[in-house]
PDB file of C-alpha atoms in Angstrom:
ATOM      1  CA  MET A1114      -0.046  -0.778  -0.461  1.00  0.00           C
ATOM      2  CA  THR A1115       1.897   3.064  -1.520  1.00  0.00           C
ATOM      3  CA  GLU A1116       2.220   6.163   1.655  1.00  0.00           C
ATOM      4  CA  PRO A1117      -1.071   8.456  -0.200  1.00  0.00           C
ATOM      5  CA  ASP A1118      -3.463   5.754  -0.440  1.00  0.00           C
ATOM      6  CA  ARG A1119      -2.814   4.700   3.639  1.00  0.00           C
ATOM      7  CA  ASP A1120      -3.618   7.770   4.274  1.00  0.00           C
ATOM      8  CA  LEU A1121      -6.774   8.698   2.031  1.00  0.00           C
ATOM      9  CA  LEU A1122      -8.169   4.616   3.997  1.00  0.00           C
ATOM     10  CA  ALA A1123      -6.991   5.785   7.315  1.00  0.00           C
ATOM     11  CA  GLY A1124      -9.284   9.219   6.516  1.00  0.00           C
ATOM     12  CA  GLU A1125     -11.597   7.404   5.537  1.00  0.00           C
ATOM     13  CA  TYR A1126     -11.844   4.874   8.509  1.00  0.00           C
ATOM     14  CA  VAL A1127     -11.169   7.826  11.088  1.00  0.00           C
ATOM     15  CA  LEU A1128     -14.489   9.945   9.271  1.00  0.00           C
ATOM     16  CA  GLY A1129     -16.400   6.712   9.419  1.00  0.00           C
ATOM     17  CA  THR A1130     -17.193   6.426   5.380  1.00  0.00           C
ATOM     18  CA  LEU A1131     -16.055   2.906   5.259  1.00  0.00           C
ATOM     19  CA  ASP A1132     -18.535  -0.537   5.612  1.00  0.00           C
ATOM     20  CA  GLN A1133     -18.704  -2.032   8.772  1.00  0.00           C
ATOM     21  CA  ASP A1134     -17.069  -5.679   6.700  1.00  0.00           C
ATOM     22  CA  GLN A1135     -13.588  -2.508   5.244  1.00  0.00           C
ATOM     23  CA  SER A1136     -13.921  -0.741   8.434  1.00  0.00           C
ATOM     24  CA  ASP A1137     -12.999  -4.087  10.755  1.00  0.00           C
ATOM     25  CA  ALA A1138     -10.584  -4.771   8.394  1.00  0.00           C
ATOM     26  CA  VAL A1139      -8.951  -1.265   8.986  1.00  0.00           C
ATOM     27  CA  GLU A1140      -8.632  -2.320  12.839  1.00  0.00           C
ATOM     28  CA  SER A1141      -7.073  -5.654  11.822  1.00  0.00           C
ATOM     29  CA  ALA A1142      -4.418  -4.042   9.614  1.00  0.00           C
ATOM     30  CA  MET A1143      -4.065  -1.918  12.194  1.00  0.00           C
ATOM     31  CA  ALA A1144      -2.079  -4.530  14.191  1.00  0.00           C
ATOM     32  CA  THR A1145       0.753  -6.189  11.615  1.00  0.00           C
ATOM     33  CA  ASP A1146       1.056  -2.704  10.147  1.00  0.00           C
ATOM     34  CA  PRO A1147       2.436  -0.010  12.454  1.00  0.00           C
ATOM     35  CA  ALA A1148       2.478   2.923   9.194  1.00  0.00           C
ATOM     36  CA  LEU A1149      -1.545   2.771   8.966  1.00  0.00           C
ATOM     37  CA  ARG A1150      -2.191   2.919  12.597  1.00  0.00           C
ATOM     38  CA  SER A1151       0.354   6.393  12.704  1.00  0.00           C
ATOM     39  CA  ALA A1152      -1.966   7.359   9.546  1.00  0.00           C
ATOM     40  CA  VAL A1153      -5.368   6.301  12.181  1.00  0.00           C
ATOM     41  CA  ASP A1154      -3.797   8.479  14.936  1.00  0.00           C
ATOM     42  CA  ALA A1155      -2.748  11.523  13.190  1.00  0.00           C
ATOM     43  CA  TRP A1156      -6.271  12.322  12.142  1.00  0.00           C
ATOM     44  CA  GLU A1157      -8.116  11.299  14.600  1.00  0.00           C
ATOM     45  CA  ARG A1158      -5.559  13.685  16.686  1.00  0.00           C
ATOM     46  CA  ARG A1159      -5.776  15.956  13.113  1.00  0.00           C
ATOM     47  CA  LEU A1160     -10.439  15.812  14.081  1.00  0.00           C
ATOM     48  CA  ALA A1161      -9.714  15.682  17.618  1.00  0.00           C
ATOM     49  CA  PRO A1162     -10.911  18.960  18.461  1.00  0.00           C
ATOM     50  CA  LEU A1163     -14.483  19.620  16.527  1.00  0.00           C
ATOM     51  CA  GLY A1164     -16.300  17.301  19.210  1.00  0.00           C
ATOM     52  CA  ILE A1165     -15.081  19.909  22.065  1.00  0.00           C
ATOM     53  CA  TYR A1166     -17.219  22.403  19.865  1.00  0.00           C
ATOM     54  CA  MET A1167     -20.095  20.317  19.103  1.00  0.00           C
ATOM     55  CA  THR A1168     -23.189  18.766  21.068  1.00  0.00           C
ATOM     56  CA  PRO A1169     -25.351  16.375  19.422  1.00  0.00           C
ATOM     57  CA  GLN A1170     -28.628  17.929  18.289  1.00  0.00           C
ATOM     58  CA  ALA A1171     -31.335  16.226  17.486  1.00  0.00           C
ATOM     59  CA  PRO A1172     -32.636  18.399  14.545  1.00  0.00           C
ATOM     60  CA  PRO A1173     -36.030  18.778  14.432  1.00  0.00           C
ATOM     61  CA  ALA A1174     -39.765  17.135  12.661  1.00  0.00           C
ATOM     62  CA  GLY A1175     -40.363  17.867   9.294  1.00  0.00           C
ATOM     63  CA  LEU A1176     -36.839  20.457   9.072  1.00  0.00           C
ATOM     64  CA  TRP A1177     -35.705  18.328   5.538  1.00  0.00           C
ATOM     65  CA  THR A1178     -39.244  19.116   4.081  1.00  0.00           C
ATOM     66  CA  THR A1179     -39.361  22.647   5.445  1.00  0.00           C
ATOM     67  CA  ILE A1180     -35.907  23.441   3.827  1.00  0.00           C
ATOM     68  CA  GLU A1181     -37.217  21.714   0.469  1.00  0.00           C
ATOM     69  CA  ALA A1182     -40.230  23.671   0.060  1.00  0.00           C
ATOM     70  CA  ARG A1183     -38.487  27.566   0.628  1.00  0.00           C
ATOM     71  CA  LEU A1184     -35.457  26.014  -2.882  1.00  0.00           C
ATOM     72  CA  TRP A1185     -38.179  24.025  -4.362  1.00  0.00           C
ATOM     73  CA  PRO A1186     -41.143  26.287  -4.069  1.00  0.00           C
ATOM     74  CA  SER A1187     -42.822  25.352  -8.176  1.00  0.00           C
ATOM     75  CA  ARG A1188     -42.176  21.525  -6.282  1.00  0.00           C
ATOM     76  CA  GLN A1189     -43.638  19.042  -3.836  1.00  0.00           C
ATOM     77  CA  ALA A1190     -41.416  18.193  -1.434  1.00  0.00           C
ATOM     78  CA  LYS A1191     -40.375  15.069  -0.393  1.00  0.00           C
ATOM     79  CA  PRO A1192     -39.442  13.687   2.737  1.00  0.00           C
ATOM     80  CA  TRP A1193     -35.922  12.281   2.941  1.00  0.00           C
ATOM     81  CA  ARG A1194     -33.875  10.926   4.905  1.00  0.00           C
ATOM     82  CA  PHE A1195     -30.494  11.126   6.113  1.00  0.00           C
ATOM     83  CA  ILE A1196     -28.221   9.495   4.656  1.00  0.00           C
ATOM     84  CA  TRP A1197     -24.605   8.434   7.368  1.00  0.00           C
ATOM     85  CA  PRO A1198     -22.421   9.179   7.862  1.00  0.00           C
ATOM     86  CA  ALA A1199     -20.946  10.539   4.714  1.00  0.00           C
ATOM     87  CA  TRP A1200     -23.175  13.302   4.100  1.00  0.00           C
ATOM     88  CA  ALA A1201     -23.383  14.820   8.168  1.00  0.00           C
ATOM     89  CA  ILE A1202     -19.423  15.310   6.675  1.00  0.00           C
ATOM     90  CA  CYS A1203     -20.872  18.976   5.312  1.00  0.00           C
ATOM     91  CA  ALA A1204     -22.151  19.143   8.376  1.00  0.00           C
ATOM     92  CA  SER A1205     -19.831  17.964  11.310  1.00  0.00           C
ATOM     93  CA  LEU A1206     -17.072  20.219   8.515  1.00  0.00           C
ATOM     94  CA  VAL A1207     -19.677  23.746   8.559  1.00  0.00           C
ATOM     95  CA  ALA A1208     -20.245  23.194  12.610  1.00  0.00           C
ATOM     96  CA  ALA A1209     -15.882  23.998  13.215  1.00  0.00           C
ATOM     97  CA  GLY A1210     -15.906  26.403  11.169  1.00  0.00           C
ATOM     98  CA  LEU A1211     -13.996  23.853   7.941  1.00  0.00           C
ATOM     99  CA  GLY A1212     -15.344  25.279   5.262  1.00  0.00           C
ATOM    100  CA  VAL A1213     -18.899  25.754   4.197  1.00  0.00           C
ATOM    101  CA  PHE A1214     -20.001  22.834   0.717  1.00  0.00           C
ATOM    102  CA  ALA A1215     -22.235  25.117  -1.830  1.00  0.00           C
ATOM    103  CA  VAL A1216     -25.283  23.508  -2.065  1.00  0.00           C
ATOM    104  CA  LEU A1217     -25.552  20.420  -4.075  1.00  0.00           C
ATOM    105  CA  PRO A1218     -29.522  18.367  -5.227  1.00  0.00           C
ATOM    106  CA  ARG A1219     -30.592  15.184  -2.136  1.00  0.00           C
ATOM    107  CA  PRO A1220     -29.805  12.619  -2.324  1.00  0.00           C
ATOM    108  CA  ALA A1221     -31.952   9.113  -2.940  1.00  0.00           C
ATOM    109  CA  GLY A1222     -32.058   5.412  -3.000  1.00  0.00           C
ATOM    110  CA  ASN A1223     -28.529   3.878  -3.047  1.00  0.00           C
ATOM    111  CA  GLN A1224     -25.487   6.716  -3.454  1.00  0.00           C
ATOM    112  CA  MET A1225     -21.592   6.196  -3.917  1.00  0.00           C
ATOM    113  CA  THR A1226     -19.811   9.553  -2.243  1.00  0.00           C
ATOM    114  CA  ALA A1227     -15.620  11.150  -2.484  1.00  0.00           C
ATOM    115  CA  VAL A1228     -14.905  13.742  -0.532  1.00  0.00           C
ATOM    116  CA  LEU A1229     -12.269  15.190  -2.137  1.00  0.00           C
ATOM    117  CA  VAL A1230      -9.453  15.935  -0.157  1.00  0.00           C
ATOM    118  CA  ALA A1231      -5.928  17.939  -0.328  1.00  0.00           C
ATOM    119  CA  ASP A1232      -1.816  16.355   0.432  1.00  0.00           C
ATOM    120  CA  ALA A1233      -2.999  18.613   4.203  1.00  0.00           C
ATOM    121  CA  SER A1234      -6.116  17.124   3.993  1.00  0.00           C
ATOM    122  CA  GLN A1235      -8.139  19.420   4.135  1.00  0.00           C
ATOM    123  CA  PRO A1236     -11.925  18.215   2.818  1.00  0.00           C
ATOM    124  CA  ALA A1237     -12.486  20.193  -1.231  1.00  0.00           C
ATOM    125  CA  TYR A1238     -14.943  18.780  -2.594  1.00  0.00           C
ATOM    126  CA  MET A1239     -18.275  16.934  -1.641  1.00  0.00           C
ATOM    127  CA  ALA A1240     -19.063  14.739  -4.566  1.00  0.00           C
ATOM    128  CA  ARG A1241     -21.237  11.421  -5.513  1.00  0.00           C
ATOM    129  CA  VAL A1242     -22.591   9.732  -8.559  1.00  0.00           C
ATOM    130  CA  ASP A1243     -26.389  11.000  -9.339  1.00  0.00           C
ATOM    131  CA  SER A1244     -28.817   7.934 -11.036  1.00  0.00           C
ATOM    132  CA  ALA A1245     -27.734   9.499 -14.511  1.00  0.00           C
ATOM    133  CA  GLY A1246     -24.146   8.204 -14.055  1.00  0.00           C
ATOM    134  CA  GLY A1247     -23.581  12.290 -13.950  1.00  0.00           C
ATOM    135  CA  LEU A1248     -20.689  13.612 -10.801  1.00  0.00           C
ATOM    136  CA  GLN A1249     -21.973  15.696  -9.299  1.00  0.00           C
ATOM    137  CA  LEU A1250     -19.285  17.839  -7.119  1.00  0.00           C
ATOM    138  CA  ALA A1251     -19.696  20.204  -4.696  1.00  0.00           C
ATOM    139  CA  ALA A1252     -16.725  22.783  -3.958  1.00  0.00           C
ATOM    140  CA  ALA A1253     -15.639  24.125   0.498  1.00  0.00           C
ATOM    141  CA  VAL A1254     -15.379  26.935   0.752  1.00  0.00           C
ATOM    142  CA  SER A1255     -13.076  27.794   4.289  1.00  0.00           C
ATOM    143  CA  ALA A1256     -13.796  30.212   6.441  1.00  0.00           C
ATOM    144  CA  ALA A1257     -11.872  32.932   4.039  1.00  0.00           C
ATOM    145  CA  GLY A1258     -14.506  33.027   1.134  1.00  0.00           C
ATOM    146  CA  VAL A1259     -11.802  30.974  -0.742  1.00  0.00           C
ATOM    147  CA  ARG A1260     -12.788  28.301  -3.266  1.00  0.00           C
ATOM    148  CA  PRO A1261     -10.649  25.531  -4.531  1.00  0.00           C
ATOM    149  CA  GLN A1262      -9.252  26.730  -8.206  1.00  0.00           C
ATOM    150  CA  ALA A1263      -6.787  26.777 -10.914  1.00  0.00           C
ATOM    151  CA  PRO A1264      -3.622  29.733 -11.133  1.00  0.00           C
ATOM    152  CA  ALA A1265      -4.203  32.042 -13.661  1.00  0.00           C
ATOM    153  CA  GLY A1266      -3.064  30.226 -17.234  1.00  0.00           C
ATOM    154  CA  ARG A1267      -4.004  26.835 -15.295  1.00  0.00           C
ATOM    155  CA  SER A1268      -7.164  24.253 -15.304  1.00  0.00           C
ATOM    156  CA  LEU A1269      -7.955  22.624 -12.850  1.00  0.00           C
ATOM    157  CA  GLN A1270      -8.730  18.526 -14.435  1.00  0.00           C
ATOM    158  CA  LEU A1271     -11.158  15.360 -12.903  1.00  0.00           C
ATOM    159  CA  TRP A1272     -10.368  12.576 -13.527  1.00  0.00           C
ATOM    160  CA  GLY A1273     -11.506   8.334 -12.840  1.00  0.00           C
ATOM    161  CA  LEU A1274      -9.774   5.796 -12.186  1.00  0.00           C
ATOM    162  CA  PRO A1275     -10.776   2.463 -11.143  1.00  0.00           C
ATOM    163  CA  PRO A1276      -9.727  -0.409  -9.298  1.00  0.00           C
ATOM    164  CA  GLY A1277      -7.277  -2.255 -10.831  1.00  0.00           C
ATOM    165  CA  ALA A1278      -6.344   0.435 -13.959  1.00  0.00           C
ATOM    166  CA  THR A1279      -3.473   1.822 -14.131  1.00  0.00           C
ATOM    167  CA  THR A1280      -4.078   4.346 -16.196  1.00  0.00           C
ATOM    168  CA  PRO A1281      -6.818   7.514 -15.159  1.00  0.00           C
ATOM    169  CA  ARG A1282      -9.424   8.595 -17.339  1.00  0.00           C
ATOM    170  CA  SER A1283     -10.600  12.485 -18.270  1.00  0.00           C
ATOM    171  CA  LEU A1284     -13.848  13.490 -16.187  1.00  0.00           C
ATOM    172  CA  GLY A1285     -13.413  16.714 -17.433  1.00  0.00           C
ATOM    173  CA  VAL A1286     -12.179  19.923 -17.361  1.00  0.00           C
ATOM    174  CA  LEU A1287     -14.473  21.684 -14.102  1.00  0.00           C
ATOM    175  CA  PRO A1288     -15.699  25.356 -14.696  1.00  0.00           C
ATOM    176  CA  ARG A1289     -13.329  28.459 -13.105  1.00  0.00           C
ATOM    177  CA  GLU A1290     -16.506  29.933 -10.596  1.00  0.00           C
ATOM    178  CA  ALA A1291     -18.857  27.716  -9.729  1.00  0.00           C
ATOM    179  CA  GLY A1292     -19.331  25.902  -7.042  1.00  0.00           C
ATOM    180  CA  ALA A1293     -21.030  22.550  -7.602  1.00  0.00           C
ATOM    181  CA  PHE A1294     -21.740  21.607 -10.727  1.00  0.00           C
ATOM    182  CA  THR A1295     -22.237  18.059 -13.263  1.00  0.00           C
ATOM    183  CA  VAL A1296     -20.355  16.236 -14.953  1.00  0.00           C
ATOM    184  CA  THR A1297     -20.813  13.062 -16.848  1.00  0.00           C
ATOM    185  CA  PRO A1298     -18.842  10.739 -18.408  1.00  0.00           C
ATOM    186  CA  SER A1299     -18.924   9.346 -22.237  1.00  0.00           C
ATOM    187  CA  SER A1300     -17.386   6.359 -21.181  1.00  0.00           C
ATOM    188  CA  LEU A1301     -17.138   5.935 -17.434  1.00  0.00           C
ATOM    189  CA  ARG A1302     -19.039   4.217 -15.267  1.00  0.00           C
ATOM    190  CA  ALA A1303     -18.675   5.535 -11.648  1.00  0.00           C
ATOM    191  CA  VAL A1304     -17.933   2.520  -9.755  1.00  0.00           C
ATOM    192  CA  PRO A1305     -17.240   1.953  -5.691  1.00  0.00           C
ATOM    193  CA  ASP A1306     -13.839   2.373  -4.484  1.00  0.00           C
ATOM    194  CA  MET A1307     -12.724   4.184  -8.210  1.00  0.00           C
ATOM    195  CA  LEU A1308     -10.822   7.198  -7.028  1.00  0.00           C
ATOM    196  CA  ILE A1309     -11.695  11.086  -7.754  1.00  0.00           C
ATOM    197  CA  LEU A1310      -8.736  12.774  -8.716  1.00  0.00           C
ATOM    198  CA  ILE A1311      -8.249  16.449  -9.951  1.00  0.00           C
ATOM    199  CA  SER A1312      -4.655  17.830 -11.828  1.00  0.00           C
ATOM    200  CA  GLN A1313      -3.177  21.331 -11.727  1.00  0.00           C
ATOM    201  CA  GLU A1314      -3.369  21.123 -15.748  1.00  0.00           C
ATOM    202  CA  PRO A1315      -2.412  23.792 -18.323  1.00  0.00           C
ATOM    203  CA  GLU A1316      -5.314  25.771 -19.791  1.00  0.00           C
ATOM    204  CA  GLY A1317      -8.004  23.063 -20.739  1.00  0.00           C
ATOM    205  CA  GLY A1318      -7.027  20.519 -20.055  1.00  0.00           C
ATOM    206  CA  SER A1319      -3.814  17.659 -19.764  1.00  0.00           C
ATOM    207  CA  PRO A1320      -3.328  17.548 -23.712  1.00  0.00           C
ATOM    208  CA  THR A1321      -2.015  14.437 -22.967  1.00  0.00           C
ATOM    209  CA  GLY A1322      -5.234  12.510 -21.600  1.00  0.00           C
ATOM    210  CA  LEU A1323      -2.687  11.249 -19.127  1.00  0.00           C
ATOM    211  CA  PRO A1324      -2.409  13.893 -15.951  1.00  0.00           C
ATOM    212  CA  THR A1325       0.767  16.348 -17.206  1.00  0.00           C
ATOM    213  CA  GLY A1326       0.693  18.658 -13.488  1.00  0.00           C
ATOM    214  CA  PRO A1327       0.318  17.851  -9.534  1.00  0.00           C
ATOM    215  CA  VAL A1328      -2.976  15.798  -8.217  1.00  0.00           C
ATOM    216  CA  VAL A1329      -3.647  18.225  -5.542  1.00  0.00           C
ATOM    217  CA  PHE A1330      -7.537  17.105  -4.749  1.00  0.00           C
ATOM    218  CA  TYR A1331      -7.871  13.058  -4.620  1.00  0.00           C
ATOM    219  CA  GLY A1332     -11.126  10.748  -2.113  1.00  0.00           C
ATOM    220  CA  ARG A1333     -12.346   6.808  -3.098  1.00  0.00           C
ATOM    221  CA  LEU A1334     -16.386   6.454  -3.960  1.00  0.00           C
ATOM    222  CA  THR A1335     -17.854   5.109  -1.642  1.00  0.00           C
ATOM    223  CA  ALA A1336     -21.118   3.043  -1.123  1.00  0.00           C
ATOM    224  CA  VAL A1337     -23.655   5.035   0.774  1.00  0.00           C
ATOM    225  CA  GLY A1338     -27.494   4.313   1.373  1.00  0.00           C
ATOM    226  CA  GLY A1339     -29.674   1.769   1.116  1.00  0.00           C
TER     227      GLY A1339
END
């Protein structure tokens, strides 16, 4: 296991986005993998201060129906249940003041989601796959009100790397100013455990069909819901 993969797995374990079997496997592996144990400890230390400022709060009955009615008054709001834990990460980040995400349409049924982070593990995007196979992303907004953005003259390009694949496939170039957007891959179907990568490329995207610049954000699609 490479160091980035180990750190990503440790982060998913601590955030609670792994299913029970995956979580049990990580706990077993930590007994014989000191590097994985250290990575988990580092994530726990990084996130532990959040608990000081948060106490459990039960949402009022009908909260999401009310929110949907305000957001989409022209259609009847339909009740929905929480998808835990991946979507709860958004609420935790907001409560901790680490960042907020632009609004995505609500998840329904079985979903795949991912939190894309940078090397410093600062959340940058929340991603989910919609019912049509499109990958919806919402950009995190820092406490200073800044969204992730490519430097002048550069573009951020989205890639998918399915399990077992050796080279990523392009999913499109991200629009510079959008806070929430959808890309619809034409030739790559999203599957659980697929890595979602964002690289920094020449303006307009990679000229080679493969990443040519650094991978600045990454995350793994995880199936949630039921």
